[in-house]
XYZ file of C-alpha atoms in Angstrom:
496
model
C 21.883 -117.411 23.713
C 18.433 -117.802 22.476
C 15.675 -115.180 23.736
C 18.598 -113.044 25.334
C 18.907 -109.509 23.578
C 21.817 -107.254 25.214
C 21.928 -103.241 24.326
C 24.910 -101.023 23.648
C 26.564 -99.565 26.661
C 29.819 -98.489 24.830
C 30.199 -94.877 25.143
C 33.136 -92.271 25.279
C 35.978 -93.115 27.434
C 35.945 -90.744 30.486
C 38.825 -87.964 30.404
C 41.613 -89.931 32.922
C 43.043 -85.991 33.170
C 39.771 -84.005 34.471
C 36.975 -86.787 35.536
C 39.318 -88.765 37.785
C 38.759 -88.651 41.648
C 41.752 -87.314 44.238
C 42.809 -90.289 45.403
C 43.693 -92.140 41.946
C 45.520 -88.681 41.162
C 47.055 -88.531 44.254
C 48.400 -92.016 44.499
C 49.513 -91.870 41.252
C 51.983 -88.945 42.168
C 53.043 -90.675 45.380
C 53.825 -94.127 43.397
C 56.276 -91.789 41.109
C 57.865 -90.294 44.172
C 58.469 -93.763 46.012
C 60.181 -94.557 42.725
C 62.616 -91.505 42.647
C 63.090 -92.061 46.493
C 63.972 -95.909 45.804
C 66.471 -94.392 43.200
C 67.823 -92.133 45.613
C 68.533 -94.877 47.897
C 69.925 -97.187 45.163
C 72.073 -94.578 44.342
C 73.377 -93.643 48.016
C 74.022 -97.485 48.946
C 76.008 -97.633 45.759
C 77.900 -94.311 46.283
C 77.822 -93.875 49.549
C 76.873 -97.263 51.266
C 73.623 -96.053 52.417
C 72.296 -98.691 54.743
C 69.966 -97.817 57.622
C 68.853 -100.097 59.741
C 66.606 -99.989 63.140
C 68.534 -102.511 64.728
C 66.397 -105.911 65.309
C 63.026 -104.570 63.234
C 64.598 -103.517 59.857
C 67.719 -103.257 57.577
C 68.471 -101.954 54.450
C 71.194 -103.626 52.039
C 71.959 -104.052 48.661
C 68.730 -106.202 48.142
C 66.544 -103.909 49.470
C 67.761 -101.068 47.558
C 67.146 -102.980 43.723
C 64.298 -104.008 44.812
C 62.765 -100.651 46.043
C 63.855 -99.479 42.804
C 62.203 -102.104 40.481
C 59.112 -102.553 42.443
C 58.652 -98.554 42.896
C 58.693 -97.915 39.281
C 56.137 -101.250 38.252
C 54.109 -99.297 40.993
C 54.575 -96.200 39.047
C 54.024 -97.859 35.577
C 50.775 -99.145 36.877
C 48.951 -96.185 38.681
C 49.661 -94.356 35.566
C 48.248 -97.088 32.876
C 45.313 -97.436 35.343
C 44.577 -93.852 35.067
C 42.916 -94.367 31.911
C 42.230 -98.258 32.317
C 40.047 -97.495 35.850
C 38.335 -94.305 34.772
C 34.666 -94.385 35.370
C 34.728 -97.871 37.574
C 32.811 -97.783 40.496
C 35.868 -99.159 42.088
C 38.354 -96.779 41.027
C 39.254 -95.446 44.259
C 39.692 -99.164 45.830
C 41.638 -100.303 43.593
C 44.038 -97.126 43.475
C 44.114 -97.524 47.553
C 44.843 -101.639 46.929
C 47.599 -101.309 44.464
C 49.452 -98.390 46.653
C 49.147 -100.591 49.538
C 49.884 -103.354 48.053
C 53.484 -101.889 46.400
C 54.090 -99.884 49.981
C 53.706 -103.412 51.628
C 56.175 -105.186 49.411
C 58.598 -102.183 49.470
C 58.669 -102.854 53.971
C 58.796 -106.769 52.759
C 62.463 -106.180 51.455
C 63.528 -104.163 54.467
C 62.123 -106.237 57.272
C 64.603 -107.757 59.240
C 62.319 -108.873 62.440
C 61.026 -112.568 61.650
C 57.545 -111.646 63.261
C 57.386 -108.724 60.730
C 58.558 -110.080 57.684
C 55.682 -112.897 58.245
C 53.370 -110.782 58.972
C 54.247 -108.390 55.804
C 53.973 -111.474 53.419
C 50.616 -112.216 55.008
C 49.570 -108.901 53.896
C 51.262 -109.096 50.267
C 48.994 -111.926 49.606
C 46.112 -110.869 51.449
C 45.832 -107.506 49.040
C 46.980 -109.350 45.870
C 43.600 -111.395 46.483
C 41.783 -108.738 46.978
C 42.922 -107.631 43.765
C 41.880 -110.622 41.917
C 38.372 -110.209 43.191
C 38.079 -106.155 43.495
C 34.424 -106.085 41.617
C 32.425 -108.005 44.182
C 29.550 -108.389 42.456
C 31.180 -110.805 39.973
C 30.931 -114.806 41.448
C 33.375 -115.627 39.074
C 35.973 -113.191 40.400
C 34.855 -113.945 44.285
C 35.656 -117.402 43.107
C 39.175 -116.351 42.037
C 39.976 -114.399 44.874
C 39.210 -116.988 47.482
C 41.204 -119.549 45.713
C 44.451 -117.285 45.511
C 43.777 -116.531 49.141
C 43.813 -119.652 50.131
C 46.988 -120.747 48.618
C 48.460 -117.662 50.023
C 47.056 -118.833 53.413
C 49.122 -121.666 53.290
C 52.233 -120.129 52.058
C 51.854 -117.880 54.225
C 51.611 -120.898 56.667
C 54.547 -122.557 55.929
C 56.648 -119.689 55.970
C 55.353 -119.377 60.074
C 56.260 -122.883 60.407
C 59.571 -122.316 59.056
C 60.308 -119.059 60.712
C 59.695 -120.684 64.342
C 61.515 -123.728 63.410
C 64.560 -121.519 62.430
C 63.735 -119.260 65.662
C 63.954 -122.608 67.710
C 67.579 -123.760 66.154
C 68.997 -120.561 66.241
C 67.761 -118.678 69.280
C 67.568 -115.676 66.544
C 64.799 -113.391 65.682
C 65.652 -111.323 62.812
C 66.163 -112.614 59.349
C 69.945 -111.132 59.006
C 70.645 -113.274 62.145
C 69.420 -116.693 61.178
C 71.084 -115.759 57.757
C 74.149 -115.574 59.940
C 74.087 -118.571 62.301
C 73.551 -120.850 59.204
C 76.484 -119.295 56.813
C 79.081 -119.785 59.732
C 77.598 -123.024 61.294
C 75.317 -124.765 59.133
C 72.130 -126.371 60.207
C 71.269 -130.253 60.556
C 68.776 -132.330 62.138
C 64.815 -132.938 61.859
C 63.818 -129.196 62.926
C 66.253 -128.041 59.868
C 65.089 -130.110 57.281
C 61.305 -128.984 58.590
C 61.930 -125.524 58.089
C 64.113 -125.859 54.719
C 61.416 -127.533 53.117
C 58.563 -125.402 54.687
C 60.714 -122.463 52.951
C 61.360 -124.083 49.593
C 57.043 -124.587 49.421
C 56.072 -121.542 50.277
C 58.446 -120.176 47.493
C 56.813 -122.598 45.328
C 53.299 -121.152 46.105
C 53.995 -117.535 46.040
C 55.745 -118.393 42.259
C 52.536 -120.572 41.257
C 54.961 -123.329 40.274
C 53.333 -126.844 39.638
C 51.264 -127.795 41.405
C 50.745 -124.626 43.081
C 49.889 -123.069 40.079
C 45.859 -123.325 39.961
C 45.685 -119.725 41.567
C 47.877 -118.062 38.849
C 45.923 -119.599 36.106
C 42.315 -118.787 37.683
C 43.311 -115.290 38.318
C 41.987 -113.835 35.015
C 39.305 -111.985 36.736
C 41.903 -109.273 37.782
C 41.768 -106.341 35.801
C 44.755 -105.952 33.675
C 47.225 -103.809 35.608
C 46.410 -105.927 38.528
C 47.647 -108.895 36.371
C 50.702 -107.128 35.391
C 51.677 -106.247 39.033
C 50.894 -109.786 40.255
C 53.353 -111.620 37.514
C 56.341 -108.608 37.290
C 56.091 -108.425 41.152
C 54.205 -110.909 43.387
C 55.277 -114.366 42.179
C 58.734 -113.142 41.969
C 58.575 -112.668 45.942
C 59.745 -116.459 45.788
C 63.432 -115.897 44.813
C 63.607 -112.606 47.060
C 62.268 -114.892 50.098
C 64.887 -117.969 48.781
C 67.659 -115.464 48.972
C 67.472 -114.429 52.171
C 67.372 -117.629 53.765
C 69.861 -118.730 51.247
C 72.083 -120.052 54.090
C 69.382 -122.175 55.479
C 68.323 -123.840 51.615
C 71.858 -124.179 50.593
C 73.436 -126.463 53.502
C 72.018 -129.620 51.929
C 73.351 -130.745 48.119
C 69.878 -133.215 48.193
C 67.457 -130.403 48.613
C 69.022 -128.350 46.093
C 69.118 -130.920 43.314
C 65.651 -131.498 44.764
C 65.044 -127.548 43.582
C 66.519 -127.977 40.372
C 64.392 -130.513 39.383
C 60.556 -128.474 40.770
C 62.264 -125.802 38.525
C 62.549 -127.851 35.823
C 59.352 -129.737 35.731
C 57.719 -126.267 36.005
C 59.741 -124.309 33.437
C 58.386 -127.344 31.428
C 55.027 -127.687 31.891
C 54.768 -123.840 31.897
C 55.845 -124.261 28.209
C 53.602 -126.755 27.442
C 50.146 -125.433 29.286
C 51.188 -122.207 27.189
C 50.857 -124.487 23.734
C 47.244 -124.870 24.746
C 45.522 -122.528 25.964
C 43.504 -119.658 23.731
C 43.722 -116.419 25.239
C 46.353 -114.064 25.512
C 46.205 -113.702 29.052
C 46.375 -117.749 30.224
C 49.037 -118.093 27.685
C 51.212 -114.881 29.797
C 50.363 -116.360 32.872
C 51.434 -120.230 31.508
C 54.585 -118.635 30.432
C 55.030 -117.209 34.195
C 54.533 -120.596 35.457
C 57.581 -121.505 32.947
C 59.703 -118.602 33.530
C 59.408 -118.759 37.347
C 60.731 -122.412 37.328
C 63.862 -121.241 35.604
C 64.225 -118.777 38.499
C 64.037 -121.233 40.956
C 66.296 -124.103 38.874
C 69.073 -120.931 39.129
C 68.225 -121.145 43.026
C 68.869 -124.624 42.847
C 71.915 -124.654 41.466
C 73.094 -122.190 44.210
C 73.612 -118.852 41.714
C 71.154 -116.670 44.099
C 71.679 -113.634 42.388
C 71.291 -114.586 39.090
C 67.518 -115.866 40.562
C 67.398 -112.408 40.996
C 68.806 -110.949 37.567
C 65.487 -113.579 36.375
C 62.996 -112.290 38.469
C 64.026 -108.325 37.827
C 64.259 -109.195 33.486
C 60.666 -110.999 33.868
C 59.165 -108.749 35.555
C 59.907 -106.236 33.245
C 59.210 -108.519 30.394
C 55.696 -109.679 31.576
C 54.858 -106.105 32.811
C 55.363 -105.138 28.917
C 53.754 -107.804 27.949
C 50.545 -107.218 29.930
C 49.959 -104.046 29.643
C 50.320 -104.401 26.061
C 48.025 -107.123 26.109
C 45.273 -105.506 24.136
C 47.618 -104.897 21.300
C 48.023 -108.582 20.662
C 44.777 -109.436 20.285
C 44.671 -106.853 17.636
C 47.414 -108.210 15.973
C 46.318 -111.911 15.986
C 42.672 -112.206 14.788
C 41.246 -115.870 15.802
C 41.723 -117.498 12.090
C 45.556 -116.478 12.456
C 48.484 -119.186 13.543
C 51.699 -118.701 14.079
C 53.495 -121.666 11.924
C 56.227 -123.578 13.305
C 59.690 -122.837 11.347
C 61.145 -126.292 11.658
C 63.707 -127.902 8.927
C 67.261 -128.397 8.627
C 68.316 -125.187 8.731
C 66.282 -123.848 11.278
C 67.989 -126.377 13.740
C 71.196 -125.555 12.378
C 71.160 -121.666 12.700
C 69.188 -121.996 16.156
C 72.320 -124.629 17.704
C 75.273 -122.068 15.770
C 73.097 -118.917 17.581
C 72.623 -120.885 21.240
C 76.411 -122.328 21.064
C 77.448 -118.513 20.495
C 75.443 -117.093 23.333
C 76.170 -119.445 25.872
C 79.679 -118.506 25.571
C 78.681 -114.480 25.428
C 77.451 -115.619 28.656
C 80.552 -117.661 30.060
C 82.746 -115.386 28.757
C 80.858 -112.360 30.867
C 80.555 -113.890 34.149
C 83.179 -116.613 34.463
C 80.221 -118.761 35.303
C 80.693 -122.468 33.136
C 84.647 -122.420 33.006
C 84.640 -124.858 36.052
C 82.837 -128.386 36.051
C 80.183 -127.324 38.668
C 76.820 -126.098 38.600
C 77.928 -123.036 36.387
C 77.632 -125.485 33.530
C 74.390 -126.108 33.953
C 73.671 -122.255 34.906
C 75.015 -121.263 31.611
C 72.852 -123.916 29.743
C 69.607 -122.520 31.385
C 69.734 -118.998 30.904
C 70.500 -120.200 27.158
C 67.940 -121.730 26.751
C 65.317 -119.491 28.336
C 66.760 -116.063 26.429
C 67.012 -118.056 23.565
C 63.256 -118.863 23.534
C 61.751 -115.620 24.339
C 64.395 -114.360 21.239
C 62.548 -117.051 18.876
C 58.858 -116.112 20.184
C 59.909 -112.378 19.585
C 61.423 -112.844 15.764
C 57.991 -115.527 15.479
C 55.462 -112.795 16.473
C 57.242 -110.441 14.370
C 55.842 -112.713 11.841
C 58.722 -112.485 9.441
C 59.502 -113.998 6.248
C 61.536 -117.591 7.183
C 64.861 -116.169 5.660
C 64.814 -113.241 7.122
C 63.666 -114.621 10.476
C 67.016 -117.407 10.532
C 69.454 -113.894 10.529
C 66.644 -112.238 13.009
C 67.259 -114.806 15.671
C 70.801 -114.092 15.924
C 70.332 -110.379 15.802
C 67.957 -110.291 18.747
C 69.426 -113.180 21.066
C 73.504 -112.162 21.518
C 72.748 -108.559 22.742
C 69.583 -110.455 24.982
C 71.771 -112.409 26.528
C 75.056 -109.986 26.480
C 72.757 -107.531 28.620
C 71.434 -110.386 30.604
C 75.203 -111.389 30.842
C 76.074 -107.605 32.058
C 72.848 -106.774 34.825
C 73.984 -110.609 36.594
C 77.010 -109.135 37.177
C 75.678 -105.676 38.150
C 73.053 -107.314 40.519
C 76.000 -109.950 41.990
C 77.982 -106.893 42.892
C 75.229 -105.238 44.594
C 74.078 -107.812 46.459
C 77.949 -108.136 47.722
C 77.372 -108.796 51.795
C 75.101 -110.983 51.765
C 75.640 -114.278 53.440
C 75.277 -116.494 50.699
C 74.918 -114.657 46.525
C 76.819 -117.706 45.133
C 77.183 -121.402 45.762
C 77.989 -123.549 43.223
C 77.292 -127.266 43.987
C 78.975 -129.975 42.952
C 77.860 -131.843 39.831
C 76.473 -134.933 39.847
C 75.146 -137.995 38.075
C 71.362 -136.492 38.734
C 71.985 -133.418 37.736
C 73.154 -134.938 34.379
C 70.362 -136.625 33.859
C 68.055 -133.592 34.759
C 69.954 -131.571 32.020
C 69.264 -134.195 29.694
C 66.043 -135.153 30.279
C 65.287 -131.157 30.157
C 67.276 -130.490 26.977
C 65.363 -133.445 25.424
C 61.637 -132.689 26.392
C 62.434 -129.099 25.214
C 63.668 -130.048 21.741
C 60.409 -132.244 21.088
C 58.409 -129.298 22.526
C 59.831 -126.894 19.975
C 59.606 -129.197 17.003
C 56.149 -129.947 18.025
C 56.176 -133.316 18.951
C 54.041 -133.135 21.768
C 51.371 -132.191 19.685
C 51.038 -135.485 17.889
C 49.321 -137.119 20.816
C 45.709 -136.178 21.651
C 45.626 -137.807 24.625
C 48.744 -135.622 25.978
C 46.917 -132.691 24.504
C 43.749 -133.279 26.255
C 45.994 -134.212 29.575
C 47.791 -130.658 29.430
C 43.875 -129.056 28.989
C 42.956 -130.560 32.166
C 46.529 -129.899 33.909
C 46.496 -126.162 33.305
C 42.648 -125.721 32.997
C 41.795 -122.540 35.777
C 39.243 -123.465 38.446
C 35.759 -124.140 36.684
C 34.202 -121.574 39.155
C 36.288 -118.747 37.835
C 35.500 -119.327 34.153
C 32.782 -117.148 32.724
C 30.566 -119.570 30.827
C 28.360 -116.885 29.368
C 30.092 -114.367 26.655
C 27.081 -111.387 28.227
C 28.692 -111.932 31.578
C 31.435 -109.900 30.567
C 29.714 -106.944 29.399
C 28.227 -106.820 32.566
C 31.709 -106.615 34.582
């Protein structure tokens, strides 16, 4: 920028221990003591069936115990990184106050049982995750962000309303449990149905930023980094939670579940392939939670419920590591460094021996892929996406190519033996539930949605997307963020 001069204002980092304000320190403890609560209560329901309920408003079941647990100790994980990461912002306090409420309010999420509350409580999820994509208010860029994301949210948020008063009007019920219940031992046909099957499947689809709902995810870099890390190991995974308990209502109709396998599958896809593209270290996590979310909701599809759930708790954990260790990447990768593709004959060969041996880890574990249903197809997926985030681990460890054929191996059995082990851990827990599993039947489409997914993978991991520029330019454009939340001048972040 010619005729611009900028000064230093890099100074000591404040002490997080003695400079903080009371309320960061304060919330901070709270967070911890949710999580040890949410333990408590995992532990009781387990033990002891612990299950209150205030009968009509709110009821506590095996769901709402894991998730109390998981989401209380990201909240935990968070206040504590942002200790340090806040201190000295002028909007320290706000955000403390934002990310307490904003755990607190997903915590009452997984226990609501009133339809007017639970709508009303994912209102407010989204409502303060925006906020948190725009908390420094004098930044246009972030502004911009904020009222993007809170618009889609506006309209998931909308077409979970729609679908809650459709479901009210077939059923005569008003709680979430009892809708749940009607449709298990009835089933539900006819226009007002469908309405409110597909006004459920969408707004799943917008709270997990699947394509082509996925423009607020990938303009959302304006949040500061905890905020980030929150938003992609808790918020977007509110989509499987909210597809499991109307599970009943999605699941009556074979059509619109092949229809969610393949929105899974064109998202777990193009996740992969906005990832390839973009620069930063931040686009590429959030590309990868566009991709990782659409295998949560192909396992939806296929009518496996709780392993949607095993995904969402194992990616939230992996992204929350991820993000808060984003720093340390760009460290390790200066700009002049790329990671080179491993390719060859034996590459393939030791990558099919290593995914033939953990997708039968995996069938031999559950039971899930012995019959010729859905389980096939179940078994293939979580193959393929443990297998992947095995490779990109042994690939950033940036090992030597012979060492990195025997690494593979090494890293991907126990990865998917343990994913294996906490699906069957989660299925028990989430035992009483109307509907955990339903296998569908398969079919000729579902064939050809395998293949067609097994095929566009392959040429994404030997690179063969890359060999057209006019794909490359297309996948710029597809997964480029909102040009109003891109900072266009390098000063501008200095000043935020």
């Amino acid at each position: 920028m010619s005729g611009s001069t900028s000064k230093t204002e890099v100074g000591a980092l404040p002490d997080a221990a003695t400079e903080t304000p009371l309320a960061p320190v304060a919330l901070t403890w709270l967070a911890w003591s949710l999580f040890a609560a949410s333990l408590a209560a995992l532990f009781g329901h387990v033990r002891f069936g612990f299950a209150p309920e205030v009968p009509g408003v709110i009821a506590v079941d095996g769901l709402t115990v894991l998730m109390w647990a998981v989401v209380g100790f990201f909240g935990g994980v968070v206040h504590s990184y942002s200790r340090r990461y806040m201190a000295g912002s002028a909007h320290e306090t706000e955000f403390f106050l934002s990310v307490f409420g904003f755990v607190t309010v997903v915590m009452a999420l997984v226990a609501a049982d009133h339809v007017a509350l639970f709508g009303l409580l994912w209102l407010a999820m989204g409502l303060v995750m925006a906020r948190l994509i725009g908390i420094v208010e004098g930044w246009k860029q972030a502004r911009a962000a904020a009222t993007l994301a809170r618009t889609y949210f506006l309209v998931g948020s909308a077409l979970l309303g729609v679908a809650l008063a459709a479901l009210w009007s077939v059923t005569g019920e008003t709680t979430v449990s009892g809708i749940a219940a009607v449709a298990a031992a009835d089933g539900l046909d006819g226009p007002i149905w469908l309405v409110a099957a597909v006004a459920l499947v969408l707004a799943a689809m917008v709270q997990s930023a699947l394509v082509p709902f996925h423009g607020w995810l990938l303009s959302s870099m304006t949040a500061p980094t905890p905020a980030s890390a929150l938003m992609h190991a808790g918020f977007v995974n509110a989509g499987g939670v909210l597809l499991l308990r109307f599970a009943p209502v999605v699941a009556v109709d074979a059509t619109l579940m092949l229809a969610v396998v393949a929105v899974g599958a064109t998202s777990a896809l193009l996740g992969k392939l906005f990832k390839s593209v973009r620069p930063d270290v931040k686009s590429k996590l959030a590309c990868s939670t566009v991709g990782q979310m659409g295998f949560m909701i192909m396992q939806a599809g296929l009518g496996f419920f709780g392993a949607a759930i095993t995904h969402l708790v194992l990616h939230g954990f992996y992204k929350a590591y991820h993000f808060l260790g984003a720093g340390g990447e760009v460290e390790r990768n200066s700009p002049g460094e790329a990671t080179s593709r491993s390719g060859g004959v034996v590459d393939v060969a030791v990558t099919l021996a290593t995914g033939v041996a953990g997708g039968a880890t995996f069938v031999l574990l559950t039971g899930k892929g012995t019959s010729v249903d859905s389980g096939l197809l179940l078994a293939l997926f979580v193959t393929f996406t443990t297998l992947h985030a095995a490779r990109g681990a042994v690939r950033d460890a940036s090992l030597p190519a012979a060492v990195r054929y025997g690494a593979t191996p090494l890293v991907f059995l126990p990865a998917i033996a343990v994913y294996a082990l906490v699906y069957e851990g989660i299925a028990a827990l989430l035992t009483g539930l109307p509907v955990v599993t339903a296998p569908t039947e398969l079919t000729a489409l579902h064939g050809v949605v395998a293949v067609a997914f097994v095929a566009a993978y392959l040429a994404i991991e030997t690179g063969v997307h890359e060999r057209s520029p006019r794909l490359y330019v297309a996948l710029l454009n597809w997964g480029q963020p909102s040009s109003e939340t891109i900072l266009t001048d390098t000063e501008e972040y200095d000043e935020h």
